[in-house]
Amino acid sequence: ALQAFIGFQMVSGDLKPALPFAIEEMEIADRSVSTMWAHVRVRQDGKIEGKARKVDIDLGDEQGMILVRMKGVSFKVPEDEANPAEKTGTLMLEPVWNKRSDSFAGIITPEYSRHIVILCEMPGVTYQRVNGEMNGVRCIRLQTEEKEITNRFQSYASRVFQEIQAVLREHSDGKILFQVIVPQGGEAQLFQGLSGLLKTAGIENPRLVGQLIAIDRPERIVEILRENSCCPDDSQIRYQQGLRSVLAWQEIETVPEKGMAPWKDQGIYLITGGAGGLGMLFAGEIAHQARNVSLILTGRSSLSAEKQNRFKKLEAFGARVVYRSFDVSDREATYRLIREIREEFGGLDGIIHGAGVIKDNYIIKKSQAEVEAVLSPKITGLVNLDQASQDVKLDFFILFSSIAGALGNAGQADYATANAFMDAYADYRNRLMGSGRRQGRTLAVNWPLWKDGGMRIEAKTAQIMMADTGMMALESSTGFRAFYAGFFSGRSRLMVLEGHLERMRKTLASKKILVISSTVSKTGYSLADTGSGDIFSKNRVEKSPSVEKPAISPDVDTRERMGKAHLGISEAALREKAENYFKKLIAKAINLPDQQIEVDAPFEEYGIDSVMMLELNVRLGKNFGSLPQTLFFEYQNVKDLTGYFLGAHRERLLSLLETEDEAPAGATVGADSKARLNNP
């Protein structure tokens, strides 16, 4: 019966494989017989072309008696076949500053329940001035006598982290605006690394709006704060000579000539974190591409037997491999290592800084000790390496950054901050090279997870990531090709992604940061002049951004009226109905009958782990929009979870519960129905 649908496909010429996946109703009038005819009819609300197709199918015997009637049979083309244009591939992107000359006249500022301004080393600007000229703003001034940039940055990052953590732990309603102001240019440009923290906070909890604003004219501070509060989608802003720009990413296409690589025969290369997964991959690539190279690999742990065996494989290519156990965040140890390498090997041709530590935890749960442990090897280690090698004739200085630094990542606020600092440092060091104070070009690469790298994710998590963002773990061959292309393009920064191309573009566009294209986007974005190309940006010329009302929980009387207006039931009955809705959702995820889910039992009692929480969050997000990534950590049973949605997403929840009530019940066929079927 289902195969008979192919007839319609043959007529339309649309022969993509379609799978049946849903049926609205089935009426069984009598037993099936060995020979039957299928009568297939396209529903008026169904289509033959496109991803979804819906038909009605009657099955009758050779005398024309209808024995089975299937209504609303839906066929669906598998995702990979539904859109041939959605092919997998690699996205290579570079950051660009999109010049914005928007007029802010007439744009309504969103409502914020809290507005916090943090001035980071802004001489000439006092917090009293900001507080005095902007009602309801809490202004914090960060300044220290410390000279070392690493200590200053980590001190400021810790303070901003503490402020964000305190706000997120309050569980208050409404949007919160965090604006961090840093100087534009010079060593202070490294403070733009704080953007990784702000982006992550916004991912973990969408009610927090974070903006990193670099300015060159402090006298306009109040005006700048006000105009940017109108643009919550703009997360990283720069002012130069009065011109406002917003950071975005543009696609690039660069293909290196075959055989081109920065490694050379007899080259001497230092790789920090070299015994880790990604460090070993690059060590192997260097040994394979160049002859008789010397590789100095470092790490904090002692050398295991497994790693020794891997080193032997490198030596089989003719490489000389040396392992040094040391902490790159130790300044004296780093200077000593660089000095010893030059003395023992006769020089140093390139540095790859791949050392790093991950201690994943959401901001509301992360400790200050965890933050410091993650920041140190990336930030202090980088500056130590750069300063210790500032007189060395390097060919290159490569920084292994992460997409977390560019986009933020839930659970990795500190890691995102450290990588964003590295990204800013690549630009900073190249400027030093341009003035003769450094040798060797710097490239920071925002890597995703590598399929064969050291960090692994569970298969289920990878599946969720693919479905949600289109991204997949990077193949080694793809990563090396992208690296060579980026290196020989002469850029300071590069981001590499692999997966479903269009879905990844849409993911980046949804983060309000994408991307240059030569054609009009299909995702509702328009092209705007950037000075260096075209970039997708929300069109605020034709339509001002809508006002975002803070999600304030209604009082009891208001909730009572809202519940009756929608469902005609009391508040207590509404809560029970909502709890049943979430019980079914949880039960489906853990394969338990919903009757076994207790509303006040902790989720952990049912074996709900972090992967399940991620999956549930994605599923709920499709119905409710952006949700805190920490949702199931903050609300740890059905009762509390229901309370959150009744307060923060009440209207949408009521609408979903109404739809659930209106769902048609399964039909039954009585004697009268059978008679009608036998006599159509």
XYZ file of C-alpha atoms in Angstrom:
680
model
C 0.000 0.000 0.000
C 2.771 2.412 0.897
C 4.823 1.480 -2.132
C 1.893 2.499 -4.339
C 2.846 6.080 -3.502
C 5.757 5.654 -5.935
C 3.209 6.033 -8.746
C 2.714 9.688 -7.881
C 6.466 10.193 -7.760
C 6.833 8.686 -11.238
C 4.183 11.018 -12.639
C 5.774 14.095 -11.028
C 9.316 12.991 -11.883
C 10.282 13.452 -8.224
C 11.960 10.152 -7.379
C 13.824 11.083 -4.209
C 13.462 8.255 -1.670
C 10.621 9.055 0.732
C 9.969 7.260 4.018
C 6.561 6.999 5.732
C 6.837 8.542 9.175
C 3.362 9.526 10.420
C -0.314 8.685 10.029
C -3.271 10.679 11.323
C -5.895 7.951 11.486
C -6.475 4.338 10.449
C -9.904 2.667 10.087
C -9.951 -1.133 9.866
C -13.310 -2.327 8.541
C -12.537 -5.980 7.911
C -9.779 -8.543 7.537
C -7.247 -8.012 4.795
C -7.187 -10.507 1.932
C -4.343 -11.880 -0.162
C -5.076 -9.669 -3.184
C -5.992 -6.026 -2.629
C -5.949 -2.763 -4.543
C -4.536 0.501 -3.145
C -6.302 3.741 -4.041
C -3.905 6.634 -3.298
C -5.125 10.233 -3.239
C -3.060 13.368 -2.583
C -4.498 15.355 0.292
C -5.431 18.973 -0.384
C -3.065 19.919 2.412
C -0.357 17.614 1.050
C 2.317 18.126 -1.586
C 4.192 15.782 -3.822
C 7.194 18.053 -4.208
C 9.312 19.196 -1.266
C 10.307 17.428 1.923
C 6.851 16.408 3.217
C 4.128 14.577 1.292
C 0.697 13.619 2.663
C -1.836 11.211 1.107
C -4.926 9.135 1.933
C -4.843 5.436 1.019
C -7.830 3.080 0.746
C -7.287 -0.694 0.509
C -10.037 -2.704 -1.144
C -10.599 -6.206 -2.377
C -11.157 -7.190 -6.000
C -14.905 -6.573 -5.651
C -14.286 -2.954 -4.622
C -15.075 -3.347 -0.930
C -12.883 -1.040 1.198
C -11.269 -3.006 4.009
C -8.745 -0.522 5.399
C -8.669 3.250 5.170
C -5.499 5.202 6.048
C -5.845 8.954 6.434
C -3.075 11.540 6.399
C -0.172 9.231 5.644
C 2.905 11.456 5.613
C 6.078 10.670 3.685
C 9.316 12.479 4.353
C 12.535 12.730 2.374
C 15.566 11.971 4.609
C 17.475 15.099 5.581
C 20.482 14.424 3.360
C 18.211 13.855 0.358
C 15.673 16.595 1.110
C 17.983 19.354 0.032
C 20.770 18.296 -2.312
C 22.288 21.744 -1.855
C 22.835 20.956 1.846
C 26.072 19.178 1.230
C 28.870 18.711 3.700
C 32.061 20.677 3.386
C 34.426 23.075 5.104
C 33.822 26.680 6.092
C 36.865 28.897 6.472
C 36.191 32.296 7.967
C 38.083 35.419 9.019
C 36.954 38.222 11.343
C 36.010 41.557 9.793
C 34.847 44.837 11.246
C 31.524 45.753 9.704
C 31.203 49.545 9.565
C 27.824 50.567 10.895
C 26.575 54.081 10.285
C 23.124 53.334 11.683
C 21.018 56.222 12.867
C 19.748 55.468 16.360
C 16.978 58.045 16.167
C 13.587 56.471 16.688
C 14.897 53.074 17.756
C 13.228 51.934 20.954
C 15.643 50.723 23.594
C 14.759 47.284 24.960
C 13.743 47.140 28.585
C 16.416 45.830 30.938
C 15.817 44.828 34.527
C 19.509 45.459 35.258
C 22.168 47.507 33.451
C 25.787 47.025 34.521
C 28.679 48.955 32.999
C 32.288 47.878 33.603
C 35.066 50.346 32.743
C 38.294 48.471 32.098
C 41.313 50.779 32.355
C 39.498 53.863 31.085
C 41.469 56.878 32.350
C 39.502 60.090 32.391
C 36.176 58.308 32.872
C 34.751 57.993 36.364
C 32.021 55.649 37.454
C 30.389 58.643 39.183
C 29.880 60.275 35.799
C 28.238 57.222 34.289
C 26.047 56.632 37.329
C 25.101 60.294 37.456
C 24.111 60.641 33.787
C 22.445 57.241 33.307
C 19.562 56.382 35.607
C 19.470 52.857 36.968
C 22.992 51.964 35.837
C 25.527 50.331 38.120
C 29.039 51.266 37.012
C 32.206 49.423 38.065
C 35.728 50.698 37.395
C 38.601 48.214 36.954
C 42.102 49.595 37.438
C 45.282 48.179 38.950
C 48.880 49.229 39.476
C 50.027 45.862 38.102
C 52.312 46.254 35.072
C 52.169 42.738 33.565
C 49.385 42.401 31.011
C 48.746 38.778 31.988
C 48.077 39.654 35.625
C 45.915 42.626 34.695
C 43.834 40.672 32.214
C 43.283 37.707 34.495
C 42.406 40.013 37.382
C 39.793 41.819 35.286
C 38.454 38.566 33.825
C 37.968 37.177 37.331
C 36.100 40.301 38.459
C 33.783 40.314 35.419
C 33.192 36.585 35.944
C 32.215 37.191 39.577
C 29.769 39.940 38.613
C 28.112 37.763 35.968
C 27.997 34.759 38.271
C 26.307 36.773 41.020
C 23.620 38.013 38.633
C 22.935 34.578 37.138
C 22.599 33.020 40.586
C 19.817 35.441 41.498
C 17.204 33.706 39.282
C 15.605 37.107 38.689
C 13.420 37.863 35.669
C 14.042 40.280 32.840
C 16.929 41.029 30.497
C 20.258 42.089 32.011
C 22.665 44.259 30.017
C 26.408 43.942 30.652
C 28.552 46.502 28.816
C 32.320 46.149 29.213
C 34.261 49.173 27.929
C 37.937 48.820 26.975
C 40.437 51.182 25.299
C 40.960 50.842 21.558
C 44.472 50.021 20.313
C 47.840 49.277 21.881
C 48.333 46.643 24.536
C 44.843 47.380 25.859
C 43.356 45.751 22.760
C 44.070 42.442 24.495
C 41.206 43.177 26.889
C 38.906 42.301 23.994
C 39.492 38.735 25.131
C 36.748 39.397 27.700
C 34.300 38.989 24.816
C 34.585 35.187 25.157
C 33.219 35.388 28.683
C 30.308 37.636 27.690
C 29.332 35.463 24.723
C 29.370 32.323 26.840
C 27.246 33.932 29.544
C 24.653 34.846 26.911
C 24.603 31.254 25.625
C 24.216 29.795 29.088
C 21.391 32.183 29.914
C 19.729 34.181 27.090
C 18.437 36.822 29.473
C 21.992 38.157 29.792
C 23.001 40.531 26.991
C 26.754 41.088 26.834
C 28.614 43.765 24.859
C 32.366 44.348 24.623
C 32.923 47.904 23.382
C 36.376 49.264 22.443
C 36.492 53.071 22.246
C 39.084 55.700 21.368
C 37.189 58.769 22.622
C 36.279 58.415 26.312
C 34.468 61.761 26.301
C 31.596 60.123 24.351
C 31.198 57.319 26.863
C 27.583 58.018 27.882
C 26.407 58.491 24.311
C 28.152 55.268 23.274
C 26.592 53.301 26.114
C 23.126 54.531 25.247
C 23.291 53.903 21.517
C 24.648 50.384 21.956
C 21.962 49.502 24.480
C 19.590 49.848 21.505
C 21.403 47.022 19.690
C 21.414 43.902 21.876
C 22.363 41.711 18.898
C 25.740 43.472 18.549
C 28.128 41.742 20.947
C 31.546 43.120 19.970
C 31.803 46.765 18.911
C 34.660 49.083 18.044
C 34.867 52.878 17.704
C 37.686 54.356 15.629
C 37.796 58.048 14.799
C 34.107 58.334 15.491
C 33.121 55.377 13.268
C 31.228 52.486 14.806
C 31.975 48.921 13.628
C 30.676 45.513 14.679
C 32.766 42.336 14.551
C 31.546 39.616 12.209
C 32.991 36.717 10.227
C 33.294 36.377 6.480
C 33.859 33.283 4.407
C 37.161 32.998 2.597
C 38.334 30.652 -0.105
C 42.074 30.186 -0.265
C 43.764 27.097 -1.634
C 47.524 26.714 -1.110
C 49.682 25.515 -3.931
C 50.359 21.801 -3.739
C 53.355 21.028 -1.565
C 53.375 24.400 0.187
C 53.944 24.158 3.953
C 55.640 26.390 6.531
C 57.884 23.531 7.708
C 61.340 23.147 6.239
C 63.982 20.419 6.161
C 66.208 20.446 9.264
C 63.699 22.784 10.905
C 63.540 23.105 14.707
C 60.020 23.379 16.135
C 58.604 23.744 19.638
C 55.070 22.457 20.275
C 53.585 23.141 23.715
C 50.960 20.580 24.582
C 52.810 18.484 22.024
C 52.035 15.180 23.713
C 48.305 15.845 23.488
C 46.051 14.720 20.672
C 46.213 17.782 18.433
C 49.860 18.486 19.231
C 50.803 14.926 18.219
C 48.823 15.230 14.985
C 50.792 18.328 13.997
C 54.062 16.755 15.096
C 53.284 13.851 12.781
C 52.392 16.182 9.919
C 55.643 18.120 10.290
C 57.703 14.920 10.428
C 55.910 13.617 7.349
C 56.259 16.823 5.301
C 59.864 17.835 6.132
C 63.036 15.824 6.453
C 65.305 15.590 9.480
C 63.292 17.998 11.611
C 63.784 18.430 15.352
C 60.587 18.423 17.414
C 60.584 19.620 21.012
C 57.284 18.558 22.535
C 56.263 19.780 25.980
C 53.658 18.947 28.568
C 53.102 19.059 32.305
C 52.847 15.295 32.842
C 55.561 12.671 32.719
C 55.999 10.681 29.526
C 53.908 7.505 29.426
C 54.825 4.303 27.583
C 52.045 4.972 25.077
C 53.422 8.409 24.227
C 56.933 6.996 23.941
C 55.648 4.544 21.338
C 54.040 7.391 19.427
C 57.333 9.294 19.492
C 59.053 6.283 17.953
C 56.671 6.480 15.016
C 57.722 10.096 14.499
C 61.358 9.096 14.617
C 60.653 6.506 11.913
C 60.105 9.456 9.564
C 63.584 10.718 10.369
C 62.574 13.284 12.993
C 64.483 13.905 16.180
C 61.935 14.007 19.007
C 62.591 15.396 22.486
C 60.069 15.685 25.308
C 60.309 18.318 28.038
C 58.079 18.258 31.106
C 57.414 21.819 32.262
C 54.669 24.324 33.028
C 54.427 26.989 30.321
C 52.827 29.408 32.785
C 56.127 29.409 34.748
C 57.997 32.434 33.381
C 61.491 31.383 34.442
C 61.001 27.826 33.176
C 59.834 29.139 29.802
C 62.838 31.449 29.391
C 65.117 28.588 30.386
C 63.516 26.224 27.856
C 63.907 28.658 24.941
C 67.533 29.282 25.919
C 68.296 25.544 26.175
C 66.669 24.806 22.793
C 68.810 27.419 21.072
C 71.965 26.126 22.754
C 71.271 22.421 22.128
C 69.765 22.570 18.652
C 71.419 25.697 17.310
C 68.262 27.762 16.888
C 64.461 27.713 16.815
C 62.391 28.110 13.639
C 58.801 28.005 14.831
C 56.513 27.751 17.845
C 53.088 26.118 18.069
C 51.301 26.970 21.304
C 48.791 24.193 21.879
C 48.904 23.838 25.674
C 45.617 24.216 27.481
C 43.412 22.992 30.314
C 39.658 22.432 30.297
C 37.485 22.358 33.423
C 33.969 22.437 32.038
C 31.285 23.812 34.321
C 28.488 26.325 33.994
C 29.135 29.835 35.268
C 26.688 29.472 38.159
C 28.643 26.418 39.411
C 32.222 27.234 38.355
C 34.753 28.091 41.062
C 37.359 30.836 40.931
C 40.096 28.210 41.205
C 38.788 26.513 38.051
C 38.801 29.822 36.203
C 42.399 30.575 37.164
C 43.560 27.056 36.227
C 42.092 27.384 32.723
C 43.239 30.956 32.046
C 46.875 30.495 33.062
C 48.350 28.136 30.401
C 46.617 29.899 27.530
C 47.256 33.479 28.620
C 50.328 33.526 30.838
C 51.855 30.699 28.816
C 51.388 32.586 25.552
C 52.919 35.819 26.815
C 55.813 33.922 28.411
C 56.591 32.167 25.126
C 56.356 35.367 23.115
C 58.556 37.413 25.419
C 61.111 34.630 25.823
C 61.431 34.293 22.027
C 61.183 37.966 21.058
C 64.803 38.024 19.822
C 64.601 34.672 18.011
C 64.402 34.637 14.193
C 61.180 32.647 14.013
C 59.422 31.720 10.768
C 56.060 31.572 12.531
C 54.241 31.625 15.853
C 51.064 29.494 15.663
C 48.328 29.718 18.305
C 45.842 26.866 18.692
C 42.686 28.713 19.655
C 39.138 27.369 19.691
C 35.777 28.276 18.182
C 34.753 28.806 21.811
C 36.842 31.989 21.773
C 34.993 33.315 18.749
C 31.459 32.123 19.513
C 31.425 31.316 23.216
C 30.469 27.864 24.481
C 28.235 26.714 27.299
C 30.236 25.412 30.256
C 33.470 26.959 28.996
C 33.372 30.612 30.036
C 37.011 30.563 31.173
C 38.205 28.550 28.161
C 36.382 30.901 25.778
C 37.958 33.901 27.518
C 41.458 32.443 27.307
C 41.092 31.658 23.606
C 39.613 35.074 22.828
C 42.721 36.583 24.469
C 44.900 34.465 22.163
C 42.913 35.683 19.162
C 43.515 39.297 20.146
C 47.188 38.534 20.796
C 47.684 37.292 17.223
C 46.753 40.739 15.881
C 48.809 42.436 18.582
C 51.968 40.386 17.903
C 51.709 40.899 14.138
C 51.690 44.636 14.774
C 54.818 44.221 16.876
C 56.366 42.282 13.994
C 55.442 45.088 11.612
C 57.381 47.542 13.775
C 60.407 45.240 13.998
C 59.888 44.141 17.600
C 59.050 40.511 16.740
C 60.061 38.031 14.032
C 57.818 35.415 12.463
C 54.179 35.898 11.538
C 51.480 34.952 14.027
C 48.368 32.966 13.122
C 45.604 32.066 15.586
C 43.283 29.285 14.407
C 39.862 28.885 16.004
C 39.627 25.100 15.791
C 36.532 22.979 16.356
C 36.845 19.484 17.802
C 39.112 17.258 15.727
C 37.872 13.752 15.020
C 41.294 12.324 15.900
C 42.245 14.976 18.456
C 42.676 14.613 22.178
C 39.234 15.821 23.243
C 36.380 13.474 22.426
C 32.616 13.784 22.772
C 30.052 11.036 23.093
C 28.366 9.831 19.914
C 24.972 11.047 21.141
C 26.352 14.515 21.870
C 27.937 14.628 18.409
C 24.598 13.654 16.905
C 22.820 16.434 18.792
C 25.502 18.924 17.747
C 25.090 17.958 14.096
C 21.296 18.218 14.229
C 21.367 21.524 16.097
C 24.239 23.357 14.383
C 25.250 21.296 11.345
C 28.797 21.013 12.728
C 30.791 17.795 12.937
C 34.231 16.868 14.228
C 36.997 17.963 11.877
C 38.779 15.360 9.783
C 42.571 15.576 10.086
C 43.090 15.915 6.336
C 40.591 18.783 6.251
C 42.250 20.489 9.192
C 45.707 20.426 7.648
C 44.464 21.719 4.287
C 42.658 24.560 6.040
C 45.733 25.359 8.115
C 48.003 25.598 5.084
C 45.461 27.709 3.227
C 45.094 30.070 6.167
C 48.807 30.349 6.801
C 49.703 31.288 3.244
C 46.793 33.725 3.011
C 48.703 36.066 5.334
C 45.833 36.457 7.804
C 46.185 36.805 11.568
C 43.108 34.767 12.437
C 41.147 31.931 10.918
C 38.114 29.881 11.963
C 37.531 26.427 10.506
C 34.260 24.462 10.600
C 33.217 21.215 8.980
C 29.703 19.874 8.470
C 26.516 20.732 6.584
C 27.406 24.020 4.933
C 24.043 25.772 4.817
C 23.080 24.639 8.294
C 26.379 25.942 9.669
C 25.816 29.264 7.894
C 22.363 29.496 9.454
C 23.820 28.692 12.871
C 26.344 31.505 12.559
C 23.671 33.854 11.245
C 21.469 33.050 14.245
C 24.355 34.183 16.462
C 24.217 37.548 14.657
C 27.806 37.249 13.447
C 27.752 35.839 9.936
C 29.267 36.246 7.195
C 30.098 37.656 3.800
C 28.379 36.242 0.750
C 27.958 37.406 -2.811
C 24.259 36.567 -2.875
C 21.235 37.521 -0.810
C 20.867 35.230 2.162
C 17.901 32.887 2.362
C 17.696 33.267 6.128
C 16.198 36.729 6.351
C 19.480 38.631 6.416
C 20.345 41.398 4.011
C 23.577 42.701 2.564
C 25.174 45.811 4.024
C 28.292 47.679 2.924
C 31.268 46.863 5.131
C 34.042 48.665 3.360
C 35.854 45.374 2.726
C 32.999 43.349 1.280
C 29.437 42.389 2.080
C 28.197 41.041 5.362
C 24.947 39.643 6.619
C 23.384 41.884 9.204
C 19.906 42.386 10.540
C 18.190 45.062 8.454
C 17.350 47.838 10.890
C 16.630 50.402 8.183
C 13.150 49.185 7.284
C 12.185 47.952 10.697
C 13.298 48.939 14.168
C 14.072 46.125 16.582
C 11.149 45.041 18.680
C 11.025 45.957 22.339
C 11.988 43.059 24.567
C 9.854 43.027 27.678
C 11.393 41.495 30.766
C 9.786 38.182 31.583
C 8.375 39.085 34.984
C 6.316 36.424 36.695
C 2.685 37.576 37.063
C 1.139 37.756 40.491
C -1.297 35.039 41.591
C -4.448 36.909 40.531
C -3.012 37.655 37.096
C -1.896 34.051 36.642
C -5.370 32.863 37.655
C -6.997 35.081 35.001
C -4.468 34.076 32.325
C -4.983 30.368 33.001
C -8.783 30.636 32.791
C -8.604 32.805 29.693
C -6.711 30.114 27.854
C -7.867 26.800 29.235
C -10.853 27.582 31.418
C -9.283 25.941 34.469
C -7.950 27.008 37.843
C -4.325 27.816 38.516
C -3.893 24.573 40.459
C -5.339 22.547 37.599
C -3.175 24.457 35.128
C -0.043 23.631 37.089
C -1.023 19.966 37.223
C -1.613 19.961 33.478
C 1.746 21.633 32.852
C 3.514 19.188 35.158
C 2.008 16.292 33.210
C 3.286 17.884 29.995
C 6.857 17.953 31.295
C 6.536 14.502 32.875
C 5.718 13.074 29.442
C 8.663 14.894 27.922
C 11.078 13.551 30.558
C 9.595 10.055 30.402
C 10.044 9.880 26.646
C 13.704 10.879 26.931
C 14.517 8.154 29.498
C 12.126 5.460 28.206
C 9.971 5.280 31.317
C 6.170 5.447 31.687
C 5.264 9.003 32.651
C 3.287 7.642 35.624
C 6.621 6.685 37.215
C 7.926 10.267 37.154
C 7.404 12.056 40.471
C 7.115 15.832 40.245
C 9.398 16.487 43.219
C 11.967 13.734 42.603
C 15.441 14.938 41.468
C 16.174 14.209 37.829
C 19.362 12.398 38.811
C 17.262 9.645 40.394
C 16.098 8.704 36.916
C 19.612 8.531 35.477
C 19.326 11.777 33.525
C 22.876 12.704 32.579
C 24.398 15.767 30.918
C 23.834 14.373 27.416
C 20.121 13.826 28.118
C 19.917 17.331 29.555
C 21.447 18.725 26.379
C 18.976 16.778 24.253
C 16.020 17.914 26.363
C 17.200 21.515 26.226
C 17.415 21.380 22.423
C 13.962 19.797 22.214
C 12.400 22.391 24.512
C 14.166 25.176 22.646
C 12.279 24.275 19.479
C 9.012 25.062 21.262
C 10.060 27.876 23.587
C 12.956 29.593 21.811
C 16.291 30.360 23.508
C 16.545 28.780 26.945
C 19.283 28.825 29.598
C 21.790 26.025 28.990
C 21.770 25.599 32.765
C 18.026 24.976 32.874
C 18.183 21.408 34.186
C 20.912 22.309 36.658
C 18.916 25.175 38.135
C 15.545 23.410 38.153
C 16.190 19.822 39.147
C 12.714 18.291 39.251
C 9.470 18.509 37.308
C 7.818 20.760 39.886
C 10.536 23.421 39.776
C 10.901 23.120 35.999
C 7.175 23.711 35.581
C 7.362 26.745 37.838
C 10.065 28.254 35.636
C 8.052 27.864 32.442
C 4.831 29.118 34.042
C 6.719 32.254 35.033
C 9.104 32.905 32.140
C 7.258 31.355 29.163
C 3.662 31.295 30.332
C 1.898 32.367 27.151
C 3.797 29.886 24.994
C 3.212 27.065 27.490
C -0.519 27.789 27.590
C -0.617 27.737 23.818
C 1.133 24.353 23.722
C -1.225 22.924 26.315
C -4.213 24.141 24.293
C -2.823 22.497 21.164
C -2.355 19.282 23.106
C -6.025 19.364 24.149
C -7.152 19.888 20.567
C -5.167 16.905 19.187
C -7.606 14.424 17.593
C -8.143 11.221 19.439
C -7.704 7.915 17.613
C -10.848 6.975 15.680
C -12.739 3.773 16.138
C -14.892 2.085 13.583
C -18.255 0.764 14.752
C -20.894 -1.258 12.930
C -22.305 1.798 11.135
C -18.856 2.817 9.908
C -18.201 -0.674 8.592
C -21.467 -0.591 6.684
C -20.511 2.686 5.037
C -17.120 1.303 4.052
C -18.679 -1.746 2.495
C -21.018 0.463 0.500
C -18.962 3.506 -0.576
